[in-house]
Amino acid sequence: MAGFVQIIEYRTSKPDEVAALLEDFRAKREADGDGPAPTLGLTCADRDEPGRYFAIVQFDSYEAAMENSQRADTTEMSEKMMALCDGPGTFYNLDVVSSME
């Protein structure tokens, strides 16, 4: 099974602003239709710790994820997102070994 997932754990007191930024980024990337794109994207709020969030982004491969990470628009969006966060994010880079749908 191939695939790669990146999880970004972050804290923010501005979840609506983060959501708007992510939606704008998604819409622009979709409209442009160029370069690698995630195959799945989820944003999750932690029920047990208010203000703690997880962005879960799946790619076809590690290589596609790294190509995406090196894009100027991804870097710009990430910098804007971190500016809305209450501290640095934590990144988890995971190879998919099994999946169930």
Short mmCIF file of C-alpha atoms in Angstrom, two decimals:
data_model
loop_
_atom_site.label_atom_id
_atom_site.label_comp_id
_atom_site.label_asym_id
_atom_site.label_seq_id
_atom_site.Cartn_x
_atom_site.Cartn_y
_atom_site.Cartn_z
CA MET A 1 0.00 0.00 0.00
CA ALA A 2 1.39 3.37 -0.98
CA GLY A 3 0.61 6.71 0.49
CA PHE A 4 1.79 9.38 2.83
CA VAL A 5 0.02 11.37 5.53
CA GLN A 6 1.18 14.51 7.24
CA ILE A 7 -0.47 15.56 10.49
CA ILE A 8 0.02 19.10 11.74
CA GLU A 9 -0.90 19.61 15.37
CA TYR A 10 -1.46 23.24 16.31
CA ARG A 11 -3.16 25.48 18.83
CA THR A 12 -5.06 28.62 17.96
CA SER A 13 -7.50 31.05 19.48
CA LYS A 14 -8.41 32.09 15.91
CA PRO A 15 -9.92 28.91 14.40
CA ASP A 16 -12.26 30.80 12.07
CA GLU A 17 -9.36 32.75 10.58
CA VAL A 18 -7.33 29.56 10.11
CA ALA A 19 -10.32 27.87 8.46
CA ALA A 20 -10.80 30.82 6.08
CA LEU A 21 -7.09 30.78 5.17
CA LEU A 22 -7.15 27.03 4.47
CA GLU A 23 -10.33 27.31 2.40
CA ASP A 24 -8.88 30.18 0.35
CA PHE A 25 -5.70 28.17 -0.24
CA ARG A 26 -7.70 25.09 -1.31
CA ALA A 27 -9.89 27.13 -3.69
CA LYS A 28 -6.89 28.84 -5.32
CA ARG A 29 -5.00 25.56 -5.69
CA GLU A 30 -8.06 23.85 -7.20
CA ALA A 31 -8.63 26.73 -9.62
CA ASP A 32 -4.98 26.65 -10.76
CA GLY A 33 -5.01 22.87 -11.13
CA ASP A 34 -1.24 22.59 -11.26
CA GLY A 35 1.27 20.72 -9.18
CA PRO A 36 0.81 18.00 -6.58
CA ALA A 37 -2.28 18.18 -4.44
CA PRO A 38 -3.44 16.28 -1.41
CA THR A 39 -5.81 13.40 -2.02
CA LEU A 40 -7.52 14.11 1.31
CA GLY A 41 -7.54 16.98 3.77
CA LEU A 42 -9.18 17.07 7.18
CA THR A 43 -9.17 19.63 9.96
CA CYS A 44 -10.09 18.28 13.37
CA ALA A 45 -10.76 20.00 16.71
CA ASP A 46 -9.73 18.21 19.88
CA ARG A 47 -12.82 17.68 22.07
CA ASP A 48 -10.68 17.17 25.17
CA GLU A 49 -8.43 20.22 24.73
CA PRO A 50 -10.22 23.30 23.39
CA GLY A 51 -7.99 25.33 21.10
CA ARG A 52 -6.02 22.29 19.93
CA TYR A 53 -6.41 21.26 16.29
CA PHE A 54 -5.05 18.74 13.82
CA ALA A 55 -4.73 19.15 10.06
CA ILE A 56 -4.53 15.74 8.38
CA VAL A 57 -3.30 15.81 4.80
CA GLN A 58 -2.91 12.72 2.62
CA PHE A 59 -0.81 12.44 -0.54
CA ASP A 60 -0.22 9.69 -3.07
CA SER A 61 3.43 9.50 -1.99
CA TYR A 62 6.10 11.04 0.21
CA GLU A 63 7.65 12.53 -2.93
CA ALA A 64 4.39 14.28 -3.88
CA ALA A 65 4.11 15.68 -0.36
CA MET A 66 7.67 17.01 -0.44
CA GLU A 67 7.10 18.55 -3.88
CA ASN A 68 3.98 20.21 -2.48
CA SER A 69 5.90 21.46 0.58
CA GLN A 70 8.49 23.16 -1.63
CA ARG A 71 5.93 25.22 -3.57
CA ALA A 72 5.98 28.96 -2.89
CA ASP A 73 2.21 29.09 -2.32
CA THR A 74 2.43 26.29 0.26
CA THR A 75 5.23 28.10 2.10
CA GLU A 76 3.27 31.34 2.08
CA MET A 77 0.10 29.66 3.38
CA SER A 78 2.05 27.84 6.09
CA GLU A 79 3.66 31.07 7.29
CA LYS A 80 0.27 32.81 7.43
CA MET A 81 -1.25 29.86 9.28
CA MET A 82 1.54 29.74 11.87
CA ALA A 83 1.08 33.49 12.45
CA LEU A 84 -2.52 32.71 13.47
CA CYS A 85 -1.41 29.97 15.86
CA ASP A 86 -0.61 30.22 19.55
CA GLY A 87 2.91 28.82 19.24
CA PRO A 88 4.65 26.54 16.77
CA GLY A 89 2.96 23.57 15.17
CA THR A 90 4.14 19.98 15.44
CA PHE A 91 4.48 17.98 12.23
CA TYR A 92 4.12 14.21 11.95
CA ASN A 93 5.22 12.53 8.70
CA LEU A 94 3.67 9.10 8.27
CA ASP A 95 3.91 6.40 5.61
CA VAL A 96 0.56 4.68 5.08
CA VAL A 97 0.91 0.94 5.75
CA SER A 98 -2.77 0.06 5.90
CA SER A 99 -6.08 1.70 5.11
CA MET A 100 -9.74 0.86 5.64
CA GLU A 101 -12.72 2.64 4.09
#
